[in-house]
CSV table of N, CA and C in Angstrom, one decimal:
chain,number,residue,atom,x,y,z
A,26,UNK,N,222.2,-137.5,91.2
A,26,UNK,CA,221.2,-137.4,90.1
A,26,UNK,C,221.9,-138.0,88.8
A,27,UNK,N,221.1,-138.7,88.1
A,27,UNK,CA,221.5,-139.3,86.8
A,27,UNK,C,222.0,-138.2,85.8
A,28,UNK,N,221.2,-137.1,85.8
A,28,UNK,CA,221.5,-136.0,84.9
A,28,UNK,C,222.9,-135.5,85.1
A,29,UNK,N,223.3,-135.4,86.4
A,29,UNK,CA,224.7,-134.9,86.7
A,29,UNK,C,225.8,-135.9,86.2
A,30,UNK,N,225.5,-137.2,86.4
A,30,UNK,CA,226.5,-138.2,85.9
A,30,UNK,C,226.6,-138.2,84.4
A,31,UNK,N,225.5,-137.9,83.7
A,31,UNK,CA,225.5,-137.8,82.3
A,31,UNK,C,226.4,-136.7,81.8
A,32,UNK,N,226.2,-135.5,82.4
A,32,UNK,CA,227.0,-134.3,82.1
A,32,UNK,C,228.5,-134.6,82.3
A,33,UNK,N,228.8,-135.2,83.5
A,33,UNK,CA,230.2,-135.5,83.8
A,33,UNK,C,230.7,-136.5,82.7
A,34,UNK,N,229.9,-137.5,82.3
A,34,UNK,CA,230.4,-138.5,81.4
A,34,UNK,C,230.6,-137.8,80.0
A,35,UNK,N,229.8,-136.8,79.7
A,35,UNK,CA,230.0,-136.1,78.4
A,35,UNK,C,231.4,-135.4,78.4
A,36,UNK,N,231.7,-134.7,79.5
A,36,UNK,CA,232.9,-134.0,79.6
A,36,UNK,C,234.1,-135.0,79.5
A,37,UNK,N,234.0,-136.1,80.3
A,37,UNK,CA,235.2,-137.0,80.3
A,37,UNK,C,235.3,-137.7,78.9
A,38,UNK,N,234.2,-138.0,78.2
A,38,UNK,CA,234.3,-138.6,76.9
A,38,UNK,C,234.9,-137.6,75.9
A,39,UNK,N,234.6,-136.4,76.0
A,39,UNK,CA,235.1,-135.4,75.1
A,39,UNK,C,236.6,-135.2,75.4
A,40,UNK,N,237.0,-135.2,76.6
A,40,UNK,CA,238.4,-135.0,77.0
A,40,UNK,C,239.2,-136.3,76.5
A,41,UNK,N,238.6,-137.4,76.6
A,41,UNK,CA,239.3,-138.7,76.2
A,41,UNK,C,239.3,-138.8,74.6
A,42,UNK,N,238.5,-138.0,73.9
A,42,UNK,CA,238.5,-138.1,72.5
A,42,UNK,C,237.7,-139.3,72.0
A,43,UNK,N,236.8,-139.8,72.8
A,43,UNK,CA,236.0,-141.0,72.4
A,43,UNK,C,234.7,-140.4,71.7
A,44,UNK,N,234.8,-140.4,70.4
A,44,UNK,CA,233.7,-139.8,69.6
A,44,UNK,C,232.4,-140.5,69.7
A,45,UNK,N,232.5,-141.9,69.7
A,45,UNK,CA,231.2,-142.7,69.8
A,45,UNK,C,230.5,-142.4,71.1
A,46,UNK,N,231.3,-142.5,72.2
A,46,UNK,CA,230.7,-142.3,73.5
A,46,UNK,C,230.1,-140.9,73.7
A,47,UNK,N,230.9,-139.9,73.2
A,47,UNK,CA,230.5,-138.5,73.3
A,47,UNK,C,229.1,-138.3,72.5
A,48,UNK,N,229.1,-138.9,71.3
A,48,UNK,CA,227.8,-138.8,70.5
A,48,UNK,C,226.7,-139.5,71.2
A,49,UNK,N,226.9,-140.6,71.8
A,49,UNK,CA,225.8,-141.3,72.5
A,49,UNK,C,225.3,-140.5,73.7
A,50,UNK,N,226.2,-140.0,74.5
A,50,UNK,CA,225.9,-139.2,75.7
A,50,UNK,C,225.1,-137.9,75.3
A,51,UNK,N,225.6,-137.3,74.2
A,51,UNK,CA,224.9,-136.1,73.7
A,51,UNK,C,223.5,-136.4,73.3
A,52,UNK,N,223.3,-137.5,72.6
A,52,UNK,CA,222.0,-138.0,72.2
A,52,UNK,C,221.1,-138.2,73.4
A,53,UNK,N,221.6,-138.8,74.5
A,53,UNK,CA,220.8,-139.0,75.7
A,53,UNK,C,220.4,-137.6,76.3
A,54,UNK,N,221.4,-136.7,76.4
A,54,UNK,CA,221.1,-135.4,76.9
A,54,UNK,C,220.1,-134.6,76.1
A,55,UNK,N,220.2,-134.8,74.8
A,55,UNK,CA,219.2,-134.1,73.9
A,55,UNK,C,217.8,-134.7,74.1
A,56,UNK,N,217.7,-136.0,74.3
A,56,UNK,CA,216.3,-136.6,74.5
A,56,UNK,C,215.8,-136.1,75.9
A,57,UNK,N,216.6,-136.0,76.9
A,57,UNK,CA,216.2,-135.5,78.2
A,57,UNK,C,215.8,-134.1,78.1
A,58,UNK,N,216.5,-133.3,77.3
A,58,UNK,CA,216.1,-131.9,77.1
A,58,UNK,C,214.8,-131.8,76.4
A,59,UNK,N,214.6,-132.6,75.4
A,59,UNK,CA,213.3,-132.7,74.7
A,59,UNK,C,212.1,-133.0,75.7
A,60,UNK,N,212.4,-133.9,76.6
A,60,UNK,CA,211.4,-134.3,77.6
A,60,UNK,C,211.1,-133.1,78.6
A,61,UNK,N,212.2,-132.4,78.9
A,61,UNK,CA,212.0,-131.2,79.8
A,61,UNK,C,211.1,-130.2,79.1
A,62,UNK,N,211.3,-130.0,77.8
A,62,UNK,CA,210.5,-129.0,77.1
A,62,UNK,C,209.0,-129.5,77.0
A,63,UNK,N,208.8,-130.8,76.8
A,63,UNK,CA,207.5,-131.3,76.8
A,63,UNK,C,206.8,-131.1,78.1
A,64,UNK,N,207.5,-131.2,79.2
A,64,UNK,CA,206.9,-131.1,80.6
A,64,UNK,C,206.8,-129.7,81.1
A,65,UNK,N,207.3,-128.7,80.3
A,65,UNK,CA,207.2,-127.3,80.8
A,65,UNK,C,205.8,-126.9,81.0
A,66,UNK,N,204.9,-127.4,80.1
A,66,UNK,CA,203.5,-126.9,80.3
A,66,UNK,C,202.7,-127.6,81.4
A,67,UNK,N,203.3,-128.7,81.9
A,67,UNK,CA,202.7,-129.4,83.0
A,67,UNK,C,203.4,-129.1,84.3
A,68,UNK,N,202.9,-129.6,85.4
A,68,UNK,CA,203.5,-129.4,86.7
A,68,UNK,C,204.9,-130.0,86.7
A,69,UNK,N,205.8,-129.4,87.4
A,69,UNK,CA,207.2,-129.9,87.5
A,69,UNK,C,207.2,-131.3,88.0
A,70,UNK,N,208.0,-132.2,87.3
A,70,UNK,CA,208.1,-133.5,87.8
A,70,UNK,C,208.6,-133.6,89.2
A,71,UNK,N,208.1,-134.5,90.0
A,71,UNK,CA,208.5,-134.6,91.4
A,71,UNK,C,209.8,-135.3,91.5
A,72,UNK,N,210.1,-136.2,90.6
A,72,UNK,CA,211.4,-137.0,90.7
A,72,UNK,C,212.1,-136.9,89.4
A,73,UNK,N,213.2,-136.1,89.3
A,73,UNK,CA,213.9,-136.0,88.1
A,73,UNK,C,214.5,-137.3,87.6
A,74,UNK,N,215.1,-138.1,88.5
A,74,UNK,CA,215.7,-139.4,88.2
A,74,UNK,C,214.7,-140.3,87.5
A,75,UNK,N,213.4,-140.3,88.0
A,75,UNK,CA,212.4,-141.1,87.5
A,75,UNK,C,212.1,-140.7,86.0
A,76,UNK,N,212.1,-139.4,85.8
A,76,UNK,CA,211.8,-139.0,84.4
A,76,UNK,C,213.0,-139.3,83.5
A,77,UNK,N,214.2,-139.1,84.0
A,77,UNK,CA,215.4,-139.5,83.2
A,77,UNK,C,215.4,-141.0,82.9
A,78,UNK,N,215.1,-141.8,83.9
A,78,UNK,CA,215.1,-143.2,83.7
A,78,UNK,C,214.1,-143.6,82.7
A,79,UNK,N,212.9,-143.0,82.7
A,79,UNK,CA,211.9,-143.3,81.7
A,79,UNK,C,212.4,-143.0,80.3
A,80,UNK,N,213.1,-141.9,80.1
A,80,UNK,CA,213.6,-141.5,78.8
A,80,UNK,C,214.7,-142.5,78.4
A,81,UNK,N,215.5,-142.9,79.3
A,81,UNK,CA,216.6,-143.9,79.0
A,81,UNK,C,216.0,-145.3,78.6
A,82,UNK,N,214.9,-145.7,79.3
A,82,UNK,CA,214.3,-147.0,79.0
A,82,UNK,C,213.7,-146.9,77.6
A,83,UNK,N,213.0,-145.8,77.3
A,83,UNK,CA,212.4,-145.6,76.0
A,83,UNK,C,213.5,-145.7,74.9
A,84,UNK,N,214.6,-145.0,75.1
A,84,UNK,CA,215.7,-145.0,74.1
A,84,UNK,C,216.2,-146.4,73.9
A,85,UNK,N,216.4,-147.2,75.0
A,85,UNK,CA,216.9,-148.6,74.9
A,85,UNK,C,215.9,-149.4,74.1
A,86,UNK,N,214.6,-149.3,74.4
A,86,UNK,CA,213.6,-150.0,73.6
A,86,UNK,C,213.6,-149.7,72.1
A,87,UNK,N,213.7,-148.4,71.8
A,87,UNK,CA,213.8,-148.0,70.4
A,87,UNK,C,215.0,-148.6,69.7
A,88,UNK,N,216.2,-148.6,70.4
A,88,UNK,CA,217.4,-149.2,69.8
A,88,UNK,C,217.3,-150.7,69.6
A,89,UNK,N,216.7,-151.4,70.6
A,89,UNK,CA,216.6,-152.8,70.5
A,89,UNK,C,215.7,-153.2,69.3
A,90,UNK,N,214.6,-152.4,69.0
A,90,UNK,CA,213.8,-152.6,67.9
A,90,UNK,C,214.6,-152.3,66.6
A,91,UNK,N,215.4,-151.3,66.6
A,91,UNK,CA,216.2,-151.0,65.4
A,91,UNK,C,217.2,-152.1,65.2
A,92,UNK,N,217.8,-152.6,66.2
A,92,UNK,CA,218.8,-153.7,66.1
A,92,UNK,C,218.1,-154.9,65.4
A,93,UNK,N,216.9,-155.2,65.8
A,93,UNK,CA,216.2,-156.4,65.2
A,93,UNK,C,216.0,-156.1,63.7
A,94,UNK,N,215.6,-154.9,63.4
A,94,UNK,CA,215.3,-154.6,62.0
A,94,UNK,C,216.5,-154.6,61.2
A,95,UNK,N,217.6,-154.0,61.7
A,95,UNK,CA,218.9,-154.0,61.0
A,95,UNK,C,219.4,-155.4,60.7
A,96,UNK,N,219.3,-156.3,61.8
A,96,UNK,CA,219.7,-157.7,61.6
A,96,UNK,C,218.9,-158.4,60.6
A,97,UNK,N,217.6,-158.1,60.5
A,97,UNK,CA,216.8,-158.8,59.5
A,97,UNK,C,217.1,-158.3,58.1
A,98,UNK,N,217.6,-157.0,58.0
A,98,UNK,CA,217.9,-156.4,56.8
A,98,UNK,C,219.4,-156.7,56.4
A,99,UNK,N,220.1,-157.4,57.2
A,99,UNK,CA,221.5,-157.7,56.9
A,99,UNK,C,222.4,-156.5,57.0
A,100,UNK,N,222.1,-155.6,57.9
A,100,UNK,CA,222.9,-154.4,58.1
A,100,UNK,C,223.6,-154.5,59.5
A,101,UNK,N,224.6,-155.4,59.5
A,101,UNK,CA,225.3,-155.7,60.8
A,101,UNK,C,226.0,-154.5,61.4
A,102,UNK,N,226.6,-153.7,60.5
A,102,UNK,CA,227.3,-152.5,61.0
A,102,UNK,C,226.4,-151.5,61.7
A,103,UNK,N,225.2,-151.4,61.2
A,103,UNK,CA,224.2,-150.4,61.8
A,103,UNK,C,223.7,-151.1,63.1
A,104,UNK,N,223.5,-152.4,63.1
A,104,UNK,CA,223.1,-153.1,64.3
A,104,UNK,C,224.1,-152.9,65.4
A,105,UNK,N,225.4,-153.0,65.1
A,105,UNK,CA,226.5,-152.9,66.0
A,105,UNK,C,226.6,-151.5,66.6
A,106,UNK,N,226.3,-150.5,65.8
A,106,UNK,CA,226.3,-149.1,66.2
A,106,UNK,C,225.2,-148.9,67.2
A,107,UNK,N,224.0,-149.4,67.0
A,107,UNK,CA,222.9,-149.3,67.9
A,107,UNK,C,223.2,-150.1,69.2
A,108,UNK,N,223.8,-151.2,69.1
A,108,UNK,CA,224.2,-152.0,70.3
A,108,UNK,C,225.2,-151.3,71.2
A,109,UNK,N,226.1,-150.6,70.5
A,109,UNK,CA,227.0,-149.8,71.3
A,109,UNK,C,226.3,-148.6,72.0
A,110,UNK,N,225.3,-148.0,71.4
A,110,UNK,CA,224.6,-147.0,72.0
A,110,UNK,C,223.8,-147.5,73.2
A,111,UNK,N,223.2,-148.7,73.1
A,111,UNK,CA,222.5,-149.4,74.1
A,111,UNK,C,223.4,-149.6,75.3
A,112,UNK,N,224.6,-150.0,75.1
A,112,UNK,CA,225.6,-150.3,76.2
A,112,UNK,C,225.9,-149.0,76.9
A,113,UNK,N,226.0,-147.9,76.2
A,113,UNK,CA,226.3,-146.6,76.9
A,113,UNK,C,225.0,-146.1,77.7
A,114,UNK,N,223.9,-146.3,77.1
A,114,UNK,CA,222.6,-145.8,77.8
A,114,UNK,C,222.4,-146.7,79.1
A,115,UNK,N,222.7,-148.0,79.0
A,115,UNK,CA,222.4,-148.9,80.1
A,115,UNK,C,223.3,-148.5,81.3
A,116,UNK,N,224.5,-147.9,81.0
A,116,UNK,CA,225.4,-147.5,82.1
A,116,UNK,C,224.7,-146.5,83.1
A,117,UNK,N,223.8,-145.8,82.6
A,117,UNK,CA,223.2,-144.7,83.4
A,117,UNK,C,221.8,-145.1,84.0
A,118,UNK,N,221.4,-146.3,83.7
A,118,UNK,CA,220.1,-146.8,84.3
A,118,UNK,C,220.4,-147.3,85.7
A,119,UNK,N,219.4,-147.1,86.6
A,119,UNK,CA,219.5,-147.8,87.9
A,119,UNK,C,219.6,-149.3,87.7
A,120,UNK,N,220.1,-150.0,88.7
A,120,UNK,CA,220.3,-151.4,88.7
A,120,UNK,C,218.9,-152.0,88.4
A,121,UNK,N,218.8,-153.0,87.5
A,121,UNK,CA,217.5,-153.7,87.2
A,121,UNK,C,217.4,-154.9,88.1
A,122,UNK,N,216.1,-155.2,88.4
A,122,UNK,CA,215.8,-156.4,89.2
A,122,UNK,C,216.0,-157.6,88.4
A,123,UNK,N,216.5,-158.7,89.0
A,123,UNK,CA,216.5,-160.0,88.3
A,123,UNK,C,215.1,-160.6,88.2
A,124,UNK,N,215.0,-161.6,87.4
A,124,UNK,CA,213.7,-162.2,87.2
A,124,UNK,C,213.0,-162.7,88.5
A,125,UNK,N,213.7,-163.3,89.3
A,125,UNK,CA,213.1,-163.8,90.6
A,125,UNK,C,212.5,-162.7,91.4
A,126,UNK,N,213.3,-161.6,91.6
A,126,UNK,CA,212.9,-160.5,92.4
A,126,UNK,C,211.7,-159.8,91.7
A,127,UNK,N,211.8,-159.7,90.4
A,127,UNK,CA,210.7,-159.0,89.7
A,127,UNK,C,209.4,-159.8,89.8
A,128,UNK,N,209.4,-161.1,89.7
A,128,UNK,CA,208.2,-162.0,89.8
A,128,UNK,C,207.7,-161.8,91.3
A,129,UNK,N,208.6,-161.8,92.3
A,129,UNK,CA,208.1,-161.6,93.6
A,129,UNK,C,207.4,-160.3,93.8
A,130,UNK,N,208.0,-159.2,93.3
A,130,UNK,CA,207.4,-157.9,93.4
A,130,UNK,C,206.0,-157.9,92.7
A,131,UNK,N,205.9,-158.5,91.6
A,131,UNK,CA,204.7,-158.6,90.8
A,131,UNK,C,203.6,-159.3,91.6
A,132,UNK,N,204.0,-160.4,92.2
A,132,UNK,CA,203.1,-161.2,93.1
A,132,UNK,C,202.6,-160.4,94.2
A,133,UNK,N,203.5,-159.6,94.8
A,133,UNK,CA,203.1,-158.7,95.9
A,133,UNK,C,202.1,-157.7,95.4
A,134,UNK,N,202.3,-157.1,94.3
A,134,UNK,CA,201.4,-156.1,93.7
A,134,UNK,C,200.0,-156.7,93.5
A,135,UNK,N,200.0,-157.9,92.9
A,135,UNK,CA,198.8,-158.6,92.6
A,135,UNK,C,198.0,-158.9,93.9
A,136,UNK,N,198.7,-159.3,94.9
A,136,UNK,CA,198.1,-159.6,96.2
A,136,UNK,C,197.6,-158.3,96.8
A,137,UNK,N,198.4,-157.2,96.8
A,137,UNK,CA,198.0,-155.9,97.4
A,137,UNK,C,196.8,-155.3,96.7
A,138,UNK,N,196.7,-155.5,95.3
A,138,UNK,CA,195.6,-154.9,94.6
A,138,UNK,C,194.3,-155.7,94.6
A,139,UNK,N,194.5,-157.0,95.0
A,139,UNK,CA,193.4,-157.9,95.0
A,139,UNK,C,192.9,-158.3,93.6
A,140,UNK,N,193.9,-158.3,92.7
A,140,UNK,CA,193.6,-158.6,91.3
A,140,UNK,C,193.3,-160.1,91.2
A,141,UNK,N,192.3,-160.5,90.4
A,141,UNK,CA,191.9,-161.9,90.3
A,141,UNK,C,191.9,-162.4,88.9
A,142,UNK,N,191.9,-161.6,87.9
A,142,UNK,CA,191.9,-162.1,86.5
A,142,UNK,C,192.6,-161.1,85.6
A,143,UNK,N,192.6,-161.5,84.3
A,143,UNK,CA,193.3,-160.7,83.3
A,143,UNK,C,192.6,-159.4,83.2
A,144,UNK,N,191.3,-159.3,83.6
A,144,UNK,CA,190.6,-158.0,83.5
A,144,UNK,C,191.3,-156.9,84.4
A,145,UNK,N,192.0,-157.4,85.4
A,145,UNK,CA,192.7,-156.4,86.3
A,145,UNK,C,194.1,-156.1,85.9
A,146,UNK,N,194.5,-156.5,84.7
A,146,UNK,CA,195.9,-156.3,84.3
A,146,UNK,C,196.3,-154.8,84.2
A,147,UNK,N,195.4,-154.0,83.7
A,147,UNK,CA,195.7,-152.5,83.7
A,147,UNK,C,196.0,-151.9,85.0
A,148,UNK,N,195.2,-152.3,86.0
A,148,UNK,CA,195.4,-151.8,87.4
A,148,UNK,C,196.7,-152.3,87.9
A,149,UNK,N,197.0,-153.6,87.7
A,149,UNK,CA,198.2,-154.2,88.2
A,149,UNK,C,199.4,-153.6,87.6
A,150,UNK,N,199.4,-153.4,86.3
A,150,UNK,CA,200.5,-152.8,85.5
A,150,UNK,C,200.8,-151.4,86.0
A,151,UNK,N,199.7,-150.6,86.2
A,151,UNK,CA,199.9,-149.2,86.7
A,151,UNK,C,200.6,-149.2,88.0
A,152,UNK,N,200.2,-150.1,88.9
A,152,UNK,CA,200.8,-150.2,90.2
A,152,UNK,C,202.3,-150.7,90.2
A,153,UNK,N,202.5,-151.7,89.3
A,153,UNK,CA,203.9,-152.2,89.1
A,153,UNK,C,204.8,-151.1,88.6
A,154,UNK,N,204.3,-150.3,87.6
A,154,UNK,CA,205.1,-149.2,87.1
A,154,UNK,C,205.3,-148.1,88.1
A,155,UNK,N,204.3,-147.8,88.9
A,155,UNK,CA,204.5,-146.8,90.0
A,155,UNK,C,205.5,-147.2,91.0
A,156,UNK,N,205.5,-148.5,91.4
A,156,UNK,CA,206.4,-149.0,92.5
A,156,UNK,C,207.8,-149.3,92.0
A,157,UNK,N,207.8,-149.9,90.8
A,157,UNK,CA,209.1,-150.5,90.3
A,157,UNK,C,209.5,-150.1,88.9
A,158,UNK,N,208.9,-149.0,88.4
A,158,UNK,CA,209.2,-148.6,87.0
A,158,UNK,C,210.6,-148.4,86.6
A,159,UNK,N,211.4,-147.9,87.5
A,159,UNK,CA,212.8,-147.7,87.2
A,159,UNK,C,213.7,-148.9,87.3
A,160,UNK,N,213.2,-150.0,87.9
A,160,UNK,CA,214.0,-151.2,88.1
A,160,UNK,C,213.6,-152.4,87.3
A,161,UNK,N,212.5,-152.2,86.5
A,161,UNK,CA,212.0,-153.3,85.7
A,161,UNK,C,211.9,-152.9,84.2
A,162,UNK,N,212.1,-153.9,83.4
A,162,UNK,CA,211.8,-153.7,81.9
A,162,UNK,C,210.3,-154.0,81.8
A,163,UNK,N,209.5,-153.0,81.5
A,163,UNK,CA,208.1,-153.1,81.6
A,163,UNK,C,207.5,-154.1,80.5
A,164,UNK,N,208.3,-154.3,79.4
A,164,UNK,CA,207.8,-155.3,78.4
A,164,UNK,C,207.9,-156.7,79.0
A,165,UNK,N,208.9,-157.0,79.7
A,165,UNK,CA,209.0,-158.3,80.4
A,165,UNK,C,208.0,-158.4,81.5
A,166,UNK,N,207.9,-157.3,82.3
A,166,UNK,CA,207.0,-157.3,83.4
A,166,UNK,C,205.5,-157.6,83.0
A,167,UNK,N,205.2,-157.1,81.8
A,167,UNK,CA,203.8,-157.3,81.3
A,167,UNK,C,203.6,-158.8,81.1
A,168,UNK,N,204.5,-159.5,80.6
A,168,UNK,CA,204.4,-161.0,80.4
A,168,UNK,C,204.2,-161.6,81.7
A,169,UNK,N,205.0,-161.2,82.7
A,169,UNK,CA,205.0,-161.8,84.0
A,169,UNK,C,203.7,-161.5,84.7
A,170,UNK,N,203.2,-160.3,84.5
A,170,UNK,CA,201.9,-160.0,85.2
A,170,UNK,C,200.8,-160.9,84.5
A,171,UNK,N,200.8,-161.1,83.2
A,171,UNK,CA,199.9,-162.0,82.6
A,171,UNK,C,199.9,-163.4,83.2
A,172,UNK,N,201.1,-163.9,83.3
A,172,UNK,CA,201.3,-165.2,83.9
A,172,UNK,C,200.7,-165.3,85.3
A,173,UNK,N,201.0,-164.3,86.1
A,173,UNK,CA,200.6,-164.2,87.5
A,173,UNK,C,199.0,-164.2,87.6
A,174,UNK,N,198.4,-163.4,86.7
A,174,UNK,CA,197.0,-163.3,86.7
A,174,UNK,C,196.3,-164.5,86.1
A,175,UNK,N,196.9,-165.1,85.1
A,175,UNK,CA,196.3,-166.3,84.5
A,175,UNK,C,196.4,-167.5,85.4
A,176,UNK,N,197.5,-167.6,86.2
A,176,UNK,CA,197.7,-168.7,87.1
A,176,UNK,C,196.8,-168.6,88.3
A,177,UNK,N,196.4,-167.3,88.6
A,177,UNK,CA,195.7,-167.1,89.9
A,177,UNK,C,194.2,-167.1,89.7
């Protein structure tokens, strides 16, 4: 489980005296704990790793947006700090599909759902996320789904 590897990473970072890594891992664990609290009122999640992966992807997206804003504002030191956090977070994400594999998976989903136009994008995106959510950057996948539907 990803959660267990995060806890082990926290302990090893603390023992090594790596303050930046310890802080980043603690931040990840705090976000996961927040998500656990949010989900208490709902049915228990069926796949803990999927929930943790979703939290990690959201954290990376937020940091990439922050990096862009810091770079526009001329705050290179803050952008570097965010980039370091992204690097730590990415260590715990499952391996991501390359572009060719992602496009092939999207083409299969389009064929399986019988999607014919951009009107079907919501249905296709839901299915792509259900099948490959942990292995794909959904913002990139969205553009690829648009291309697949526009071309077809």
